[in-house]
Structures are given as structure tokens and as C-alpha cells.
Amino acid sequence: MNLILLEPHEVGASGEAVLSDARAAHLRNVLKSAPGSHVRIGLLDGPRGVGTVLSIGDGTAALRCAFETSVPSRPGVDLLLALPRPKVIRRIWAQVAAIGVGQIILTHAERVERNYFDTHWLAPESYRPRLIEGLQQARDTRLPAVSIHRRFKVLIEDQLDGLFKDGRRLAADPAAEKPAGAAAREGGEGRVLLAVGPEGGWNDFERGLLAAHGFQPVGMGPRTLRTDTACIALLALVHEGMKG
């Protein structure tokens, strides 16, 4: 936990916040904070800042919060992901939030089992704490937007332009010759939407539909990877490419 994230309603008008959960335990047991200590804080979807410990006990910690005037920019990469197995999506939430995405668009695909959509890991009360965990690791405050779509064709043809209007669209494909980082670098400024398929890959229809709606196939070599490994590796390459 490299940043203590606070919900807006937790900070009073005087700038004080009282914590009584895992964050208070982290301040006491990991950071060894004492009254007068300064810790890195952030306001969810708001600025970062510094918290001064006013008091700390067995189960609570009181902070005086001072926030910066600027808010971190939303990450410039969005992720369109064919829904993986429940135990994999559980791992992915925190990882993609830590590496940086503006939004996560989850969708069906032929090689996605329909019962995957029944997992509790798609409920906001389950995935939101995992996203916050990733933000605290990365010292970011911008919570990714999440949308879930059970019909791939409807998403691509009718809904995607509303979710991602302008920018480059890249589709991961182990057979693609263009490296993901190079494709991100060539596009200049603007957002990037990266589509990552199921572990069995997009089928021919899905690849064709993505191509018809502006997605360029990109890869990082011929190996077929697990979804969580592929997501993190591809997102890292795209982020690095956008810096160039």
C-alpha cells in the first residue's frame, strides 16, 4: 500500500479523516506511524496529497489531509477484454488498475463460457476493492470505469463508439507481425483501446468484426499466454510505446 486512498465522503469539512479498517492497520503495523508522521494519501478520483497522523490506536487512525491542486490524468489506455475464468478475473482487477487503464470493457466471445458471467467477481462490491488495491500499489487515484457486455457483436457494432469514440484500436493476435509497442508509438497522441481475446483466441468472425471497426492486429511474439500474463505484458508495451 504505497498510497492511502480515501473516499471523498471520508474527509470532513475540516480536512480530517478517521480510518478504522485495513488502512489504519497498515499505518500502525507496517508504516509504524505515530502522531506527527506524514503519509502519502490520495482522494479517489481526485488529487494526491499528504496526511499528517493526529492520533493512532489499536483500531483507528486520524489524519489531517492536505491535497494538491491538480488531479492525476486518467491513463491513456483502455482495455477491451474477453471475460476470462473467474479465478483469473479475480487476479486481473488489481493488476490492470496498477499498470494503468482508463476503462475496462468486459465482453463475451465464442471461447468464453457463459457461466463465467455468473461469478461474483463481476459485482462492483467485489471488484471495486481490488481496483482500489491496484491504485494504492501504483500511487494513482483514478478508478477505472467498468462495463460488462454479454453480446460481442452488439458491443462492437452498436455500443463501442459510445465507450471509445476517438483514438487507436489495437487487437492482440499472436500471428500479428506488428508489435504492440510499435503500433502504439506510430499513432501519435490520443487514447488507445487494446482488445485482448480469450486464452483460445478470437475466432475468425470476431477478428473480422474487430478489423471492420478499426482494430489493427498487434502482437508480442508467437507464444499463446494466459490472459492475465498477456494483459499485463501488452499493456506495458502499449504504455511504453505511447511515450515514444
Tab-separated table of C-alpha atoms in Angstrom:
chain	number	residue	atom	x	y	z
A	1	MET	CA	0.000	0.000	0.000
A	2	ASN	CA	2.095	2.881	-1.326
A	3	LEU	CA	-0.757	5.397	-1.150
A	4	ILE	CA	-3.593	5.603	1.366
A	5	LEU	CA	-6.705	6.181	-0.751
A	6	LEU	CA	-9.647	7.973	0.815
A	7	GLU	CA	-13.230	8.130	-0.358
A	8	PRO	CA	-14.496	11.722	-0.726
A	9	HIS	CA	-17.123	11.204	1.998
A	10	GLU	CA	-14.405	10.134	4.471
A	11	VAL	CA	-12.796	13.591	4.521
A	12	GLY	CA	-14.647	16.099	6.651
A	13	ALA	CA	-15.030	19.802	6.026
A	14	SER	CA	-12.064	20.468	8.317
A	15	GLY	CA	-9.856	18.159	6.249
A	16	GLU	CA	-9.740	15.392	8.842
A	17	ALA	CA	-10.382	11.696	8.213
A	18	VAL	CA	-10.730	8.820	10.660
A	19	LEU	CA	-9.869	5.321	9.402
A	20	SER	CA	-10.833	2.097	11.135
A	21	ASP	CA	-10.098	-0.615	8.573
A	22	ALA	CA	-7.076	-2.208	6.878
A	23	ARG	CA	-5.655	1.247	6.126
A	24	ALA	CA	-5.459	2.068	9.835
A	25	ALA	CA	-3.804	-1.305	10.472
A	26	HIS	CA	-1.307	-0.593	7.689
A	27	LEU	CA	-0.424	2.788	9.181
A	28	ARG	CA	0.119	1.252	12.597
A	29	ASN	CA	1.701	-2.121	11.824
A	30	VAL	CA	3.544	-1.611	8.529
A	31	LEU	CA	4.402	2.092	8.361
A	32	LYS	CA	4.834	2.310	12.149
A	33	SER	CA	3.160	5.713	12.054
A	34	ALA	CA	2.880	7.853	15.146
A	35	PRO	CA	1.256	11.226	15.837
A	36	GLY	CA	3.037	13.789	13.671
A	37	SER	CA	4.044	11.267	10.986
A	38	HIS	CA	3.398	12.198	7.363
A	39	VAL	CA	1.995	9.644	4.893
A	40	ARG	CA	1.118	9.715	1.200
A	41	ILE	CA	-2.640	9.962	0.637
A	42	GLY	CA	-4.981	10.364	-2.280
A	43	LEU	CA	-8.638	11.211	-2.816
A	44	LEU	CA	-10.381	8.651	-5.005
A	45	ASP	CA	-10.739	10.199	-8.483
A	46	GLY	CA	-9.158	13.328	-7.056
A	47	PRO	CA	-5.756	14.739	-6.103
A	48	ARG	CA	-2.910	13.183	-4.164
A	49	GLY	CA	-1.580	14.776	-1.021
A	50	VAL	CA	-0.057	14.356	2.415
A	51	GLY	CA	-1.749	13.137	5.548
A	52	THR	CA	-0.499	14.083	8.996
A	53	VAL	CA	-1.266	11.496	11.660
A	54	LEU	CA	-3.166	13.131	14.502
A	55	SER	CA	-3.751	10.016	16.562
A	56	ILE	CA	-3.431	6.283	16.147
A	57	GLY	CA	-4.706	3.468	18.302
A	58	ASP	CA	-5.386	-0.233	18.154
A	59	GLY	CA	-8.130	0.038	15.567
A	60	THR	CA	-8.294	3.629	14.332
A	61	ALA	CA	-6.139	6.352	12.849
A	62	ALA	CA	-6.993	10.027	12.473
A	63	LEU	CA	-5.387	12.091	9.706
A	64	ARG	CA	-5.277	15.765	8.796
A	65	CYS	CA	-5.360	15.834	4.977
A	66	ALA	CA	-3.700	18.356	2.663
A	67	PHE	CA	-4.299	17.763	-1.028
A	68	GLU	CA	-2.549	19.058	-4.126
A	69	THR	CA	-4.448	21.322	-6.506
A	70	SER	CA	-4.021	19.107	-9.579
A	71	VAL	CA	-5.622	15.724	-10.273
A	72	PRO	CA	-3.659	12.898	-11.958
A	73	SER	CA	-4.560	12.328	-15.597
A	74	ARG	CA	-6.632	9.288	-16.448
A	75	PRO	CA	-4.417	6.589	-18.015
A	76	GLY	CA	-4.410	6.843	-21.809
A	77	VAL	CA	-5.072	3.139	-22.436
A	78	ASP	CA	-8.418	1.358	-22.258
A	79	LEU	CA	-8.834	-2.430	-22.176
A	80	LEU	CA	-11.430	-4.494	-24.035
A	81	LEU	CA	-11.182	-7.983	-22.579
A	82	ALA	CA	-12.937	-11.240	-23.384
A	83	LEU	CA	-14.097	-12.388	-19.959
A	84	PRO	CA	-11.647	-14.950	-18.524
A	85	ARG	CA	-12.280	-17.625	-15.915
A	86	PRO	CA	-13.455	-16.328	-12.520
A	87	LYS	CA	-10.171	-17.057	-10.738
A	88	VAL	CA	-8.321	-15.170	-13.475
A	89	ILE	CA	-10.554	-12.089	-13.476
A	90	ARG	CA	-10.103	-12.004	-9.698
A	91	ARG	CA	-6.347	-11.604	-10.236
A	92	ILE	CA	-6.669	-9.190	-13.147
A	93	TRP	CA	-8.614	-6.417	-11.406
A	94	ALA	CA	-5.769	-5.200	-9.188
A	95	GLN	CA	-3.061	-5.818	-11.788
A	96	VAL	CA	-4.609	-3.758	-14.584
A	97	ALA	CA	-5.513	-0.951	-12.184
A	98	ALA	CA	-1.900	-0.855	-11.027
A	99	ILE	CA	-0.416	-0.762	-14.525
A	100	GLY	CA	-2.969	1.848	-15.597
A	101	VAL	CA	-6.189	1.707	-17.618
A	102	GLY	CA	-8.906	4.289	-18.052
A	103	GLN	CA	-11.691	1.776	-18.509
A	104	ILE	CA	-12.230	-1.968	-18.614
A	105	ILE	CA	-14.764	-3.298	-21.123
A	106	LEU	CA	-15.583	-6.959	-20.495
A	107	THR	CA	-17.275	-8.944	-23.245
A	108	HIS	CA	-18.394	-12.351	-24.362
A	109	ALA	CA	-16.661	-14.327	-27.132
A	110	GLU	CA	-17.203	-17.754	-28.646
A	111	ARG	CA	-14.481	-19.277	-26.461
A	112	VAL	CA	-15.857	-17.711	-23.257
A	113	GLU	CA	-18.091	-19.955	-21.160
A	114	ARG	CA	-21.418	-18.242	-20.472
A	115	ASN	CA	-21.345	-19.244	-16.824
A	116	TYR	CA	-18.289	-17.014	-16.349
A	117	PHE	CA	-20.761	-14.108	-16.265
A	118	ASP	CA	-22.323	-15.543	-13.104
A	119	THR	CA	-19.214	-15.017	-10.973
A	120	HIS	CA	-19.453	-12.645	-8.027
A	121	TRP	CA	-16.203	-11.065	-9.229
A	122	LEU	CA	-18.285	-9.065	-11.719
A	123	ALA	CA	-20.223	-7.386	-8.912
A	124	PRO	CA	-18.993	-3.855	-8.066
A	125	GLU	CA	-18.788	-4.692	-4.382
A	126	SER	CA	-16.309	-7.460	-5.271
A	127	TYR	CA	-14.149	-5.852	-7.943
A	128	ARG	CA	-14.046	-2.264	-6.674
A	129	PRO	CA	-11.846	-3.063	-3.637
A	130	ARG	CA	-9.484	-4.951	-5.958
A	131	LEU	CA	-9.227	-1.944	-8.277
A	132	ILE	CA	-8.516	0.299	-5.282
A	133	GLU	CA	-5.851	-2.162	-4.145
A	134	GLY	CA	-4.114	-1.751	-7.510
A	135	LEU	CA	-4.357	2.042	-7.365
A	136	GLN	CA	-2.816	2.123	-3.893
A	137	GLN	CA	0.051	-0.023	-5.151
A	138	ALA	CA	0.703	2.314	-8.085
A	139	ARG	CA	0.077	5.596	-6.198
A	140	ASP	CA	-2.777	6.525	-8.529
A	141	THR	CA	-6.233	7.850	-7.710
A	142	ARG	CA	-8.183	7.392	-10.960
A	143	LEU	CA	-10.600	4.483	-10.657
A	144	PRO	CA	-11.106	2.662	-13.992
A	145	ALA	CA	-14.640	2.653	-15.372
A	146	VAL	CA	-16.058	-0.854	-15.817
A	147	SER	CA	-18.753	-2.085	-18.223
A	148	ILE	CA	-19.892	-5.642	-18.910
A	149	HIS	CA	-21.337	-6.798	-22.238
A	150	ARG	CA	-22.771	-10.259	-22.867
A	151	ARG	CA	-23.166	-9.789	-26.641
A	152	PHE	CA	-19.909	-9.245	-28.521
A	153	LYS	CA	-21.475	-8.272	-31.870
A	154	VAL	CA	-23.800	-5.728	-30.268
A	155	LEU	CA	-20.904	-4.252	-28.315
A	156	ILE	CA	-18.645	-3.801	-31.339
A	157	GLU	CA	-21.309	-2.642	-33.796
A	158	ASP	CA	-23.622	-0.569	-31.616
A	159	GLN	CA	-22.022	0.377	-28.312
A	160	LEU	CA	-18.280	0.705	-28.725
A	161	ASP	CA	-18.284	4.132	-30.363
A	162	GLY	CA	-20.047	5.482	-27.288
A	163	LEU	CA	-17.464	3.941	-24.983
A	164	PHE	CA	-14.404	4.750	-27.091
A	165	LYS	CA	-15.083	7.428	-29.681
A	166	ASP	CA	-11.645	8.672	-30.734
A	167	GLY	CA	-8.244	7.018	-30.706
A	168	ARG	CA	-6.377	3.964	-31.935
A	169	ARG	CA	-7.827	0.497	-31.705
A	170	LEU	CA	-5.449	-2.448	-31.348
A	171	ALA	CA	-6.380	-6.149	-31.196
A	172	ALA	CA	-3.940	-8.647	-29.710
A	173	ASP	CA	-3.160	-11.537	-32.069
A	174	PRO	CA	-0.202	-13.947	-31.691
A	175	ALA	CA	0.011	-14.153	-35.503
A	176	ALA	CA	0.283	-10.382	-35.991
A	177	GLU	CA	3.531	-9.023	-37.397
A	178	LYS	CA	3.206	-5.528	-35.955
A	179	PRO	CA	4.489	-5.311	-32.341
A	180	ALA	CA	2.030	-3.748	-29.927
A	181	GLY	CA	4.509	-1.117	-28.747
A	182	ALA	CA	5.364	-0.041	-32.292
A	183	ALA	CA	1.699	0.308	-33.218
A	184	ALA	CA	1.060	2.454	-30.140
A	185	ARG	CA	4.093	4.605	-30.979
A	186	GLU	CA	3.074	5.169	-34.606
A	187	GLY	CA	-0.329	6.550	-33.753
A	188	GLY	CA	0.841	9.770	-32.140
A	189	GLU	CA	-1.177	11.358	-29.362
A	190	GLY	CA	-4.607	10.199	-28.248
A	191	ARG	CA	-6.111	7.272	-26.432
A	192	VAL	CA	-5.543	3.602	-27.240
A	193	LEU	CA	-8.062	0.785	-26.887
A	194	LEU	CA	-6.427	-2.634	-26.581
A	195	ALA	CA	-8.582	-5.721	-27.240
A	196	VAL	CA	-7.397	-8.979	-25.645
A	197	GLY	CA	-9.231	-12.178	-26.501
A	198	PRO	CA	-9.827	-15.394	-24.564
A	199	GLU	CA	-6.988	-17.839	-23.980
A	200	GLY	CA	-8.183	-19.797	-27.027
A	201	GLY	CA	-8.021	-16.609	-29.107
A	202	TRP	CA	-10.583	-14.642	-31.092
A	203	ASN	CA	-12.322	-16.742	-33.760
A	204	ASP	CA	-12.345	-15.732	-37.434
A	205	PHE	CA	-15.671	-13.911	-37.165
A	206	GLU	CA	-14.541	-11.934	-34.123
A	207	ARG	CA	-11.231	-10.964	-35.732
A	208	GLY	CA	-13.083	-9.864	-38.866
A	209	LEU	CA	-15.574	-7.796	-36.893
A	210	LEU	CA	-12.791	-6.115	-34.933
A	211	ALA	CA	-10.919	-5.339	-38.161
A	212	ALA	CA	-14.079	-3.915	-39.737
A	213	HIS	CA	-14.379	-1.499	-36.821
A	214	GLY	CA	-10.865	-0.137	-36.946
A	215	PHE	CA	-8.830	-2.588	-34.878
A	216	GLN	CA	-5.274	-3.212	-36.037
A	217	PRO	CA	-3.842	-6.643	-35.176
A	218	VAL	CA	-0.770	-6.415	-32.945
A	219	GLY	CA	1.342	-8.937	-31.104
A	220	MET	CA	4.394	-9.566	-28.999
A	221	GLY	CA	5.595	-12.830	-30.470
A	222	PRO	CA	4.100	-16.232	-31.329
A	223	ARG	CA	3.545	-17.543	-27.808
A	224	THR	CA	-0.001	-18.018	-26.559
A	225	LEU	CA	-0.137	-16.715	-22.986
A	226	ARG	CA	-2.569	-16.878	-20.126
A	227	THR	CA	-4.974	-13.969	-20.100
A	228	ASP	CA	-3.548	-12.251	-17.031
A	229	THR	CA	0.032	-12.557	-18.335
A	230	ALA	CA	-0.947	-11.322	-21.800
A	231	CYS	CA	-2.891	-8.345	-20.422
A	232	ILE	CA	-0.062	-7.048	-18.290
A	233	ALA	CA	2.628	-7.623	-20.931
A	234	LEU	CA	0.594	-5.974	-23.700
A	235	LEU	CA	-0.469	-3.041	-21.550
A	236	ALA	CA	3.150	-2.458	-20.553
A	237	LEU	CA	4.227	-2.462	-24.214
A	238	VAL	CA	1.433	-0.083	-25.217
A	239	HIS	CA	2.199	2.333	-22.368
A	240	GLU	CA	5.901	2.319	-23.295
A	241	GLY	CA	5.081	2.805	-26.972
A	242	MET	CA	2.871	5.801	-26.234
A	243	LYS	CA	5.783	7.512	-24.515
A	244	GLY	CA	7.705	7.463	-27.802
